[in-house]
Coordinates of C-alpha atoms in Angstrom, one line a residue:
Chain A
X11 CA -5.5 -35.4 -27.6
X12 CA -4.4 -38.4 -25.6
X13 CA -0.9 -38.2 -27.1
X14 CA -1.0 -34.7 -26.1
X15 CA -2.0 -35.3 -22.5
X16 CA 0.5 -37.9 -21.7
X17 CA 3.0 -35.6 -23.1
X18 CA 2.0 -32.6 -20.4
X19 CA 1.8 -35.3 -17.8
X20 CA -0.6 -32.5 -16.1
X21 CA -3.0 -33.9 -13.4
X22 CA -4.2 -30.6 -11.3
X23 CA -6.8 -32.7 -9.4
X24 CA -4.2 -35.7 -7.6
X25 CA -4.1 -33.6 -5.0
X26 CA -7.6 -34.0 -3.9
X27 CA -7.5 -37.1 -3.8
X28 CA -8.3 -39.0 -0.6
X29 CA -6.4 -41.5 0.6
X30 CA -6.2 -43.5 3.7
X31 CA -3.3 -42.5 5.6
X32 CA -2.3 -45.6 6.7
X33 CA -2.1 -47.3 3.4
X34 CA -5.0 -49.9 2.1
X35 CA -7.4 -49.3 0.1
X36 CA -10.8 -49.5 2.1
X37 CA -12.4 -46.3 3.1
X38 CA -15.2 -46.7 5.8
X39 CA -16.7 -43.7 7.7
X40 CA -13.8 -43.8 10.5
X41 CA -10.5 -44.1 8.6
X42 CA -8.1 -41.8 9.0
X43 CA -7.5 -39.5 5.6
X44 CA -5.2 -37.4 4.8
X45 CA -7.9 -34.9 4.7
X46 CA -8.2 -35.8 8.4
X47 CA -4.4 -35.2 9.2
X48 CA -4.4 -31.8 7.7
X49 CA -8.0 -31.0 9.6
X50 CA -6.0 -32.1 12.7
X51 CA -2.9 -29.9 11.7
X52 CA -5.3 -26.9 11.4
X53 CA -6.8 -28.2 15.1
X54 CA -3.6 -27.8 16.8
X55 CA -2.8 -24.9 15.3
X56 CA -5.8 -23.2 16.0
X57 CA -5.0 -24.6 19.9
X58 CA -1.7 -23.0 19.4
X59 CA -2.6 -19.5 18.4
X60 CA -5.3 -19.4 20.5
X61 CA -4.7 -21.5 23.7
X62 CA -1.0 -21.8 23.7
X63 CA -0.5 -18.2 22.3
X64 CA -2.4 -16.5 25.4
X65 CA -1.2 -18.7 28.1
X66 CA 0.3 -15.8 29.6
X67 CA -2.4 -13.7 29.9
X68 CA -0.4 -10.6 29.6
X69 CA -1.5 -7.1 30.1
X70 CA 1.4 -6.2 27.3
X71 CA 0.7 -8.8 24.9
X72 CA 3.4 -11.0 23.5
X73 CA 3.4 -11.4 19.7
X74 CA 1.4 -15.1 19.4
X75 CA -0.9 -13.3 22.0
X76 CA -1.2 -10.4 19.8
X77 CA -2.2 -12.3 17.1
X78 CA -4.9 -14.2 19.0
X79 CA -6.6 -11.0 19.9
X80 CA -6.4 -9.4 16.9
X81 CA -7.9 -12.6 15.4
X82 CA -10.6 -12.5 18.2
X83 CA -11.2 -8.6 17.8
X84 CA -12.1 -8.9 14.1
X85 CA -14.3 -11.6 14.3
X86 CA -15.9 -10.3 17.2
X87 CA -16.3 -6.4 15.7
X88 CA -17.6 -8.6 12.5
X89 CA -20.5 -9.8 14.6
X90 CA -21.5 -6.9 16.4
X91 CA -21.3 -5.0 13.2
X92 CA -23.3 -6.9 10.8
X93 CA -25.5 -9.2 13.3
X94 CA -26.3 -6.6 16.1
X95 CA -25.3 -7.1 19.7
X96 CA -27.9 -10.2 20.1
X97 CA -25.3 -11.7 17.4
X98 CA -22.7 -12.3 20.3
X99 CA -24.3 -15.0 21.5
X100 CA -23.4 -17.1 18.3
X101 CA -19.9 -15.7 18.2
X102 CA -18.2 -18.7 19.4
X103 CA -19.8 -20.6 16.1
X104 CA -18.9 -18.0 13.6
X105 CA -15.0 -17.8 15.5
X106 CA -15.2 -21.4 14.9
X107 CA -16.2 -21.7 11.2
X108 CA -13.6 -18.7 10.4
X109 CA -10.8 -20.1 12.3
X110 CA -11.2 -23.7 10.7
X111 CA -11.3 -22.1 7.4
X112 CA -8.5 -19.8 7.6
X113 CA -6.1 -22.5 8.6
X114 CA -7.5 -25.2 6.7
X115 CA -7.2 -22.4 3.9
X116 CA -3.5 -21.2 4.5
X117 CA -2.1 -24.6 5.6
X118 CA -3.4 -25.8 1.6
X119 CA -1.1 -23.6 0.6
X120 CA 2.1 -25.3 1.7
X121 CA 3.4 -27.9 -0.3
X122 CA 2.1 -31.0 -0.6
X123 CA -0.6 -29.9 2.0
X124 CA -4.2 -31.4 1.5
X125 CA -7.0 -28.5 1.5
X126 CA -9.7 -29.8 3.2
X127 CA -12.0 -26.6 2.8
X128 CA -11.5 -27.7 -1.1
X129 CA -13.9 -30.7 -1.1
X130 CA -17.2 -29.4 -1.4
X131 CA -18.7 -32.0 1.1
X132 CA -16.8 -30.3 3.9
X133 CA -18.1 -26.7 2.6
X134 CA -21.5 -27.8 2.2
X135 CA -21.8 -29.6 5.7
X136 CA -20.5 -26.0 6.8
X137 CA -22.8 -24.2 4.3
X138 CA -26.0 -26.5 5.1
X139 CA -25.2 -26.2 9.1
X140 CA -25.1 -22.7 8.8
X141 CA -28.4 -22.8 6.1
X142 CA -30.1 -25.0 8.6
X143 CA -28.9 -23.1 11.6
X144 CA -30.3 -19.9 11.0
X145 CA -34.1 -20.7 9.0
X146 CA -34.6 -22.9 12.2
X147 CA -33.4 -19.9 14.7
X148 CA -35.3 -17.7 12.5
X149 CA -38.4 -19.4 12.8
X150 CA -37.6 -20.0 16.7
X151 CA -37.4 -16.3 17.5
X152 CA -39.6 -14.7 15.5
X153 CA -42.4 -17.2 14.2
X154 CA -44.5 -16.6 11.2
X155 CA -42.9 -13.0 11.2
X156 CA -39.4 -14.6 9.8
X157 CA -41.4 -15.4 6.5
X158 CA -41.5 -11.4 6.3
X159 CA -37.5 -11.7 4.5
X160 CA -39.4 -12.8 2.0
X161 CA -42.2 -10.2 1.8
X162 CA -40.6 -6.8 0.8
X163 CA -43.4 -4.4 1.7
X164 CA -41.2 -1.6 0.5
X165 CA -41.9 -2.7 -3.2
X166 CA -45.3 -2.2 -5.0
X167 CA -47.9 -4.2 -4.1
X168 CA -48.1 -5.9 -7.8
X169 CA -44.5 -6.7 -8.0
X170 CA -44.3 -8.3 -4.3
X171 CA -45.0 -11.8 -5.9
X172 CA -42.6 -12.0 -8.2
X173 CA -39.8 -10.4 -5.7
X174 CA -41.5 -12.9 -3.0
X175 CA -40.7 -15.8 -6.2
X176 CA -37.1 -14.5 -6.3
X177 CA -36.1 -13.8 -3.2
X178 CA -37.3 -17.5 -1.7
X179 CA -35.0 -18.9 -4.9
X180 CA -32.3 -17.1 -3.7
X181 CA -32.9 -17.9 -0.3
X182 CA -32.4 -21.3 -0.8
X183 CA -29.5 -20.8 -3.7
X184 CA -27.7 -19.5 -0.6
X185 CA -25.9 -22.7 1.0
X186 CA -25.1 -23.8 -2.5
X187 CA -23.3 -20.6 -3.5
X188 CA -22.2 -20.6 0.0
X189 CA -20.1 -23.5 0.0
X190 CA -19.1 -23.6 -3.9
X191 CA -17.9 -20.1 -3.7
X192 CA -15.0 -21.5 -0.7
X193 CA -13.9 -24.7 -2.1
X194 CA -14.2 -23.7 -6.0
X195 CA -12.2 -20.7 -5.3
X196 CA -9.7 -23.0 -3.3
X197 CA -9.9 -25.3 -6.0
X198 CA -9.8 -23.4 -9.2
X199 CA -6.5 -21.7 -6.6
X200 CA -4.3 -25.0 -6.4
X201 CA -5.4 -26.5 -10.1
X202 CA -3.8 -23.6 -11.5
X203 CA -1.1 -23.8 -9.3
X204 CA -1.1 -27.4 -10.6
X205 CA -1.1 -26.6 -14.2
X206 CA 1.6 -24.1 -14.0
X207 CA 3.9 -26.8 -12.3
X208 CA 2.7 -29.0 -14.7
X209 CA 3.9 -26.7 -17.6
X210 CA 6.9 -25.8 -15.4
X211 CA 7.5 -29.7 -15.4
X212 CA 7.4 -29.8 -19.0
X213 CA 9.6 -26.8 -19.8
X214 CA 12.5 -28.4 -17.1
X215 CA 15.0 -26.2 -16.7
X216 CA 14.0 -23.0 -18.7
X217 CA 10.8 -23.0 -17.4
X218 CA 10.8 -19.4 -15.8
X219 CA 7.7 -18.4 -16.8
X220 CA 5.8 -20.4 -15.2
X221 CA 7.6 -20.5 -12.3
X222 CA 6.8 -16.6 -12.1
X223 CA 3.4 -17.2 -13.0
X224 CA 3.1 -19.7 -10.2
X225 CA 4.9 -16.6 -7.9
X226 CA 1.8 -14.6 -8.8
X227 CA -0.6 -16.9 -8.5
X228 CA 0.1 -18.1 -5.2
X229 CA 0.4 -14.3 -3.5
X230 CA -3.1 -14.0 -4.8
X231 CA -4.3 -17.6 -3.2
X232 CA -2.9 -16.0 0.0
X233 CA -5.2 -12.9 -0.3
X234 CA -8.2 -15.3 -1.6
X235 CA -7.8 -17.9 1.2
X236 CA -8.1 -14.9 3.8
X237 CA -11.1 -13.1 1.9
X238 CA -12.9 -16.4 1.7
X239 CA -12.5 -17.5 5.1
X240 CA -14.0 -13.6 5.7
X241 CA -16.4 -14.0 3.3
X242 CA -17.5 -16.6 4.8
X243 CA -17.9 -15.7 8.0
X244 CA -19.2 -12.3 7.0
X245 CA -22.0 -14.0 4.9
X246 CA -22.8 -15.9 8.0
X247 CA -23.2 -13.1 10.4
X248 CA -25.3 -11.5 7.1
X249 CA -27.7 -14.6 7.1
X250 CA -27.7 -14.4 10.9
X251 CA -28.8 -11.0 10.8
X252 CA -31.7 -11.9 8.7
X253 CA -32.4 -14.4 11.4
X254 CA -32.3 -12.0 14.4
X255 CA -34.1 -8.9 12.6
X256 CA -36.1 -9.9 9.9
X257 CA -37.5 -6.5 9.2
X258 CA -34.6 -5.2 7.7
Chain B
X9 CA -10.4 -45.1 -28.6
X10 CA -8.7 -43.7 -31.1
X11 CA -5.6 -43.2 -30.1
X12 CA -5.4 -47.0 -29.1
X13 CA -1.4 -46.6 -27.6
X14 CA -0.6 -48.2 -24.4
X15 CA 0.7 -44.8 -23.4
X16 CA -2.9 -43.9 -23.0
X17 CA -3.2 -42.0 -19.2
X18 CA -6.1 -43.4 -16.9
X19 CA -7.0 -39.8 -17.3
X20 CA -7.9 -40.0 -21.0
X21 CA -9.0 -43.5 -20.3
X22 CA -11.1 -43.0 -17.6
X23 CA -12.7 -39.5 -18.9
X24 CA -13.9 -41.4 -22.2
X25 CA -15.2 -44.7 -20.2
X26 CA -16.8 -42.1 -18.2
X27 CA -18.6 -40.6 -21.0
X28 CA -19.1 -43.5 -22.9
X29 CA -21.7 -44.9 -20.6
X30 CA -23.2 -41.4 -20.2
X31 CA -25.7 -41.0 -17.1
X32 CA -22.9 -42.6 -14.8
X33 CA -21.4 -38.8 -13.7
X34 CA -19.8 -40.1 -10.8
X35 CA -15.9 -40.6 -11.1
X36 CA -15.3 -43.6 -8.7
X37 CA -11.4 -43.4 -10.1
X38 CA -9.7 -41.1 -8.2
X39 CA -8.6 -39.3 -11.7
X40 CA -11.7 -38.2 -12.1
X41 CA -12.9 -34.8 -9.8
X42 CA -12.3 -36.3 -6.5
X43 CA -14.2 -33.7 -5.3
X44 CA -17.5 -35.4 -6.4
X45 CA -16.6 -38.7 -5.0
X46 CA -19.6 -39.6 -3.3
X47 CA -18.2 -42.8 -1.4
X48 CA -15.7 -40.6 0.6
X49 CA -18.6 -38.4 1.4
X50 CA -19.5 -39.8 4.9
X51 CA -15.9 -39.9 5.8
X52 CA -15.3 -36.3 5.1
X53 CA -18.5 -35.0 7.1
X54 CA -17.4 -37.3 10.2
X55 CA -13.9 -35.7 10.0
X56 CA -15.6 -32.8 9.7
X57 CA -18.2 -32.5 12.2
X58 CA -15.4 -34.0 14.6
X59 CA -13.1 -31.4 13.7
X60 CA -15.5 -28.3 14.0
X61 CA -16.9 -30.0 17.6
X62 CA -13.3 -30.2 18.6
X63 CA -12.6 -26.7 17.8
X64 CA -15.8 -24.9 18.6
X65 CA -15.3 -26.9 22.3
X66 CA -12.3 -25.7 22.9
X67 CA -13.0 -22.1 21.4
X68 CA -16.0 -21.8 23.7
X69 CA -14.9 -23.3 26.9
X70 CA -10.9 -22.2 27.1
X71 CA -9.9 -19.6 24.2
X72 CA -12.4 -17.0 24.0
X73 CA -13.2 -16.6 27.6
X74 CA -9.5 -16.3 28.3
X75 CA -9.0 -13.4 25.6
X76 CA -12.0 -11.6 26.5
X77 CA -10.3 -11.6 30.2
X78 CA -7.3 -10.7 29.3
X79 CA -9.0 -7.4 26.8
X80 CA -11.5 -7.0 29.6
X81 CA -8.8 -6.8 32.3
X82 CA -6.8 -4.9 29.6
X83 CA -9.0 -2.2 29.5
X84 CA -9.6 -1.6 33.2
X85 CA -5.8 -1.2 33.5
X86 CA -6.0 1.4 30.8
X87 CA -9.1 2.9 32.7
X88 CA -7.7 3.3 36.0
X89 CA -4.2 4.2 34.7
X90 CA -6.2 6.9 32.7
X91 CA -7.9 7.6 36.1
X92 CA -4.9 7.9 37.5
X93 CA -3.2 10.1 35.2
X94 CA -6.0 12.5 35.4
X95 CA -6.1 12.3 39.6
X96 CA -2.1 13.6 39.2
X97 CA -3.2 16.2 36.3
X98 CA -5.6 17.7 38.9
X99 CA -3.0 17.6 41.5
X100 CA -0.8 18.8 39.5
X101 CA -3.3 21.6 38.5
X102 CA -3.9 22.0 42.1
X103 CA -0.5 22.7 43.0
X104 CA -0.1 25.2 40.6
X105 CA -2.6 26.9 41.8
X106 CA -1.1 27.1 45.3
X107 CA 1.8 28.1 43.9
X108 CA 0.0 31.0 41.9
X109 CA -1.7 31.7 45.1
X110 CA 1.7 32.2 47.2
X111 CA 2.8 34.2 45.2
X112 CA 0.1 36.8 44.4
X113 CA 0.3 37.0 48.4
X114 CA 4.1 37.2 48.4
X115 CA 3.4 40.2 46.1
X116 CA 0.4 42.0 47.8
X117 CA 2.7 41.7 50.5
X118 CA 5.4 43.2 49.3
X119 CA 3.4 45.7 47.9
X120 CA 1.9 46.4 51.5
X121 CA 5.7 47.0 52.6
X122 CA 6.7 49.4 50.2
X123 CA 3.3 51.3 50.6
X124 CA 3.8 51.2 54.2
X125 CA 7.5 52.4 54.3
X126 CA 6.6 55.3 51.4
X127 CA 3.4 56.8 53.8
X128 CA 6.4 57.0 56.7
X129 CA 8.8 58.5 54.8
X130 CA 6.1 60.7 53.8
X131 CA 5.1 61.3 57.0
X132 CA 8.9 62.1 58.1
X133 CA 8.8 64.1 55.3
X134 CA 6.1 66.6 55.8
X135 CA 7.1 66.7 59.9
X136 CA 10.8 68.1 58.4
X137 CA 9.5 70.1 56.0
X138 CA 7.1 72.1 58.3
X139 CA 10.4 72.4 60.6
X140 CA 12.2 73.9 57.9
X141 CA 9.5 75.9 56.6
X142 CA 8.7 77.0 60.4
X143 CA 12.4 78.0 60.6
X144 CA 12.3 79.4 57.3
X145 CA 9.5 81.7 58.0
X146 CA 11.2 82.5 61.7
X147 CA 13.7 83.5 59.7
X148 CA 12.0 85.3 57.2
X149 CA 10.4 88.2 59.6
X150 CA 13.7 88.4 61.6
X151 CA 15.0 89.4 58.3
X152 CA 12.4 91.7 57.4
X153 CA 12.3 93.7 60.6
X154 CA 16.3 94.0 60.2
X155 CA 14.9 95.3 56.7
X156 CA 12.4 97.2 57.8
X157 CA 14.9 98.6 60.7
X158 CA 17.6 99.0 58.1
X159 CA 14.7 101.4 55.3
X160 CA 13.5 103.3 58.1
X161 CA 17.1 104.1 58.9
X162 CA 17.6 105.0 55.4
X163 CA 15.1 106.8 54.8
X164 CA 15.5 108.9 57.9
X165 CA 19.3 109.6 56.9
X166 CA 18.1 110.6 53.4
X167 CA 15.9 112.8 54.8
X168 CA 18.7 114.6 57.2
X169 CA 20.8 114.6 54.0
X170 CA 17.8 116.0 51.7
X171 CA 17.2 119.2 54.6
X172 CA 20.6 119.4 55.0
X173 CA 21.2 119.2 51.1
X174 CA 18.3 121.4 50.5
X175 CA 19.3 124.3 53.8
X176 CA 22.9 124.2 52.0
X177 CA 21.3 124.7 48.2
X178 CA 19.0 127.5 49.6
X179 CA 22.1 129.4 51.1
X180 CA 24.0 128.7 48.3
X181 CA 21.6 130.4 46.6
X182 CA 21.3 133.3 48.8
X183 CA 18.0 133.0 50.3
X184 CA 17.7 132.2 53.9
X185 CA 16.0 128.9 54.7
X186 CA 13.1 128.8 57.3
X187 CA 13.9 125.1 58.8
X188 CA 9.8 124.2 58.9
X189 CA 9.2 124.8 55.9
X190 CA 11.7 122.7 54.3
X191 CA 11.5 119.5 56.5
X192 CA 7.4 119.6 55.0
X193 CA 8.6 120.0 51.9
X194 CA 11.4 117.5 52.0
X195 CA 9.0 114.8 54.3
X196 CA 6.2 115.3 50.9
X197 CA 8.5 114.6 48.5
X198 CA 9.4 111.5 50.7
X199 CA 6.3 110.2 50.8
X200 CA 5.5 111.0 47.1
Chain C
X26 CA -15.6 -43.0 -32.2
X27 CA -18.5 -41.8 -30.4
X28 CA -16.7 -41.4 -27.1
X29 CA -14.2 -39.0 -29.0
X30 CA -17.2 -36.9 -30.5
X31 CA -18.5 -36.6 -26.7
X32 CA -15.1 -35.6 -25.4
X33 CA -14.2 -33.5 -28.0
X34 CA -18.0 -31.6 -27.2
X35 CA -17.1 -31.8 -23.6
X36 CA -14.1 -29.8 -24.1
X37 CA -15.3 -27.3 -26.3
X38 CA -18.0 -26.8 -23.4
X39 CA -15.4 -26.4 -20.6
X40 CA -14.0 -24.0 -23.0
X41 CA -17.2 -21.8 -23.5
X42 CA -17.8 -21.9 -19.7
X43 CA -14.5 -20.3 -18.8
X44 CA -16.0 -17.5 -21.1
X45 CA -18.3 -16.8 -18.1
X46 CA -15.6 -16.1 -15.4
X47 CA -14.8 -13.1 -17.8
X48 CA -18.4 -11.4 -17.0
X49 CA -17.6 -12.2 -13.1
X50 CA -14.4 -10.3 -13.8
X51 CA -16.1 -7.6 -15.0
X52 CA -18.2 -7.8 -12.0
X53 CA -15.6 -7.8 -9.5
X54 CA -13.8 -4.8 -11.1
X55 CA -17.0 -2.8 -11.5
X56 CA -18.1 -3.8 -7.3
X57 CA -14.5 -2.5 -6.5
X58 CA -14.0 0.5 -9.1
X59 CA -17.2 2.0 -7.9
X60 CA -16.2 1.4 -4.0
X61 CA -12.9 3.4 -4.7
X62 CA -14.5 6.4 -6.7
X63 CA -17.1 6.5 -4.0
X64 CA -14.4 6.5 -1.1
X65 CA -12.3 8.9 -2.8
X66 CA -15.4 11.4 -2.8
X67 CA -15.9 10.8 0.8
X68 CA -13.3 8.9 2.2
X69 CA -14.5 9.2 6.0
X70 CA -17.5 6.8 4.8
X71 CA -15.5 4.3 3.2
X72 CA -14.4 1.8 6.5
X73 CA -17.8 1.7 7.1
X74 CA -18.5 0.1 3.4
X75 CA -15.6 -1.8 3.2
X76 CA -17.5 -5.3 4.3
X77 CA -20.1 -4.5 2.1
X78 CA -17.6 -3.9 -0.7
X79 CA -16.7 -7.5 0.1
X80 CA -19.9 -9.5 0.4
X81 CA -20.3 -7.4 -3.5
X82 CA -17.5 -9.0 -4.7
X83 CA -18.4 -12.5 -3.3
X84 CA -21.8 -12.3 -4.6
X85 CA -20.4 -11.6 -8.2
X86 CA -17.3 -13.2 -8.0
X87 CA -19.7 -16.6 -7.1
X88 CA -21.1 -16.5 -10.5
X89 CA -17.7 -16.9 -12.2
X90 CA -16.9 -19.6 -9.6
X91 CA -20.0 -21.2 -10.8
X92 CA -18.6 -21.3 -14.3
X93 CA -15.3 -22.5 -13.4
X94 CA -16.9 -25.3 -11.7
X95 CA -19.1 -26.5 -15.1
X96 CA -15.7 -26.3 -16.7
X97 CA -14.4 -28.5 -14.1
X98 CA -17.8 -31.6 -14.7
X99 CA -17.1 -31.0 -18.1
X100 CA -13.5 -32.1 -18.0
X101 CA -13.2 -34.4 -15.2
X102 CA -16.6 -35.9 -14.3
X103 CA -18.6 -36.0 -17.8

């Protein structure tokens, strides 16, 4: 087995690694990663697309601007279809959450990038925020009344424990699945990646199979990173929801 | 180990070290899943919470006001240019009524003339053709009192003819004609 | 010796694990099999389901994920 693994040479999780960017070997709170240069890269493009891209504040939008509003318009239509209109007024935090993702998620793809939406403490900060976020608004807005989620008065009176029982478990399964759904699917996205290299490696020169397999693979991790950044964000206006109108 | 070569990856090496001392399920090499690195952990959410203030400040205060102006402003152009369009469609509507308008009148008009003109060329009509019937009828009894003048005539030379005719057959036939009595016969034959 | 035996156990695990991202599979093609036959029957109702479609998938699609994750402790962190 050890023979057979220093033969493949296959290591699909180097590229999580984090690493000081400026060489050494210590790792306090403040050092720069390379997780942090590729959460900057998705900051200034993020500043591009939406700050830069509608400088002009055109009436007939130029393309950048384009994108910016249609960016804007699905989020926002997002919102006000799942969370209601009193949604809008977390919009800005839901925009923010789907923007990070999306570019943290699509800049991962280039090579040699770092994925910072991989590492399951930065989706669990976001998942716990969110978690946190919304039981506390929850309980702000609508009191003892929020702990009706949990109640389904639809359901027979002799099952309502047991549903009670499953739905508090799943309430709080929710920022676990939450955030292991985004970084395994961006991780099990890139270690295959990996592993097809690494078998592309192997092979040298003949190796078209797995190049074409790493073809495939990659136009599907550009559909998943945009599904999970709206799954994410859709799952947030969901638990929102639940938040604002507890009744239903 | 038991594959005891040097070639041995820290992979391998670290995987089995990791599971020999089982309970220890934190990789602290970075061969392991870095993923569940607990040491970078506080790094990561600093980044993290930095990055997501950083964005969400500059989402909230500059990016999404700015394109809700610009769709905001967007759509009151389109409103009033749709006003607008609809403003020259009624004109438009308007005009075509006018136009509809002048020329029913043109036509009534017209219609007015030719009505006009036909009743006095009607009228001119009738005065000429009582003229020409008075002249007609003038005409008529002149010609039937030359008529009348004429039959009488006739009739009183057929009766000289018939006596005379009649006096000459009679003494033809030897039998002397009294003059009375053939003038009555002759004038009753006349008459029958 | 023993450290093989645990391996070789960890392995076979991560290998029984990735049978579970087969039943999300199924999942996923079931959520998204049953949206199209529904929006084929009335396809002026289907925009409107189309976010539920997804949240359906992610819900099923987070089971597999789960799986693919024990595979993951099993090979790299056990």
């Amino acid at each position: 087995m050890a023979e057979e693994a220093s033969a493949f040479n296959i290591h699909p999780m180097d590229q999580f690694v984090i690493k000081p960017l400026f060489g050494g070997h210590e790792l306090n709170w403040y050092t720069p990663t390379n997780e942090t240069l590729w959460m900057g890269i998705a900051i200034l493009a993020i500043i591009g697309l939406l700050v830069l891209g509608t400088r002009g504040r055109a009436i007939i939008p130029s393309r950048t601007q384009s994108i910016a509003e249609m960016a804007y318009g699905f989020v926002y239509n997002m919102v006000v279809d799942v969370a209601g209109k009193d949604g809008l007024k977390y919009f800005p935090m839901i925009m923010t959450l789907f923007m990070f993702i999306v570019f943290s998620n699509f800049l991962g793809l280039l090579p040699m990038a770092f994925t910072p939406t991989s590492h399951i403490a930065v989706t669990a900060v976001m998942a716990m925020g969110v978690f946190l976020f919304v039981t506390i608004l929850g309980f702000a807005r609508n009191g003892m009344k929020f702990l009706s989620i949990f109640w389904i008065s639809a359901a027979p009176l002799a099952l309502r424990p047991i549903l009670a029982l499953i739905e508090i478990i799943s309430y709080f399964v929710r920022p676990i699945s939450h955030s292991i759904r985004l970084a395994g699917n961006m991780m099990a996205g890139h270690a295959v990646i990996k592993v097809f290299a690494g078998f592309a490696g192997a092979l040298g020169l003949g190796a078209v199979a797995p190049i074409l397999a790493i073809s495939a693979v990659y136009a599907l991790e550009m559909l998943v990173a945009f599904i999970q950044a709206y799954v994410f964000a859709i799952l947030t206006c969901v638990y929102l929801k639940d938040a604002l109108h507890p009744g239903h | 180990m038991a594959s005891g070569t040097e070639t041995t990856h820290d992979a391998t090496a670290d995987a089995a070290h990791g599971a020999a001392d089982a309970g220890h399920a934190v990789a602290e090499h970075a061969d392991g899943m870095p993923q569940l690195d607990f040491s970078t952990f506080g790094n990561q959410i600093f980044w993290l919470v930095l990055t997501l203030g950083i964005i969400y400040f500059v989402l909230a205060k500059i990016a999404l006001p700015r394109i809700a102006a610009v769709l905001a402003e967007r759509q009151g152009t389109i409103t009033s240019d749709i006003a607008a369009a609809e403003n020259l469609k009624q004109k438009a509507v308007e005009a075509e009524e006018a136009y509809n308008k002048a020329l029913a009148d043109a036509r009534a008009k017209a219609g007015e003339i030719v009505a006009e003109a036909k009743a006095e060329i009607q009228a001119e009509l009738a005065v000429a053709a009582a003229k020409a019937d008075a002249e007609i009828a003038a005409k008529a009894t002149e010609s039937e009192a030359e008529i009348a003048k004429v039959r009488a005539s006739a009739v009183e030379s057929v009766k000289a003819v018939a006596k005379d005719t009649t006096k000459e057959i009679l003494g033809a036939m030897g039998s002397k004609a009294d003059a009375k009595a053939v003038t009555a016969a002759v004038n009753a034959r006349m008459k029958g | 010796m023993e450290g093989d035996i645990v391996q070789m156990g960890a392995y076979i695990g991560a290998g029984l694990a990735c049978t579970g991202m087969g039943g999300a599979a199924i999942g996923v093609g079931t959520v998204v099999g049953n949206y199209i036959s529904g929006a084929l029957r009335n396809p002026s109702a289907s925009a409107s389901q189309t976010a539920t479609m997804f949240i359906g998938i992610a819900f099923s699609e987070a089971l597999g994920i789960f799986s693919f994750l024990v595979a993951l402790l099993l090979m790299y962190a056990s």
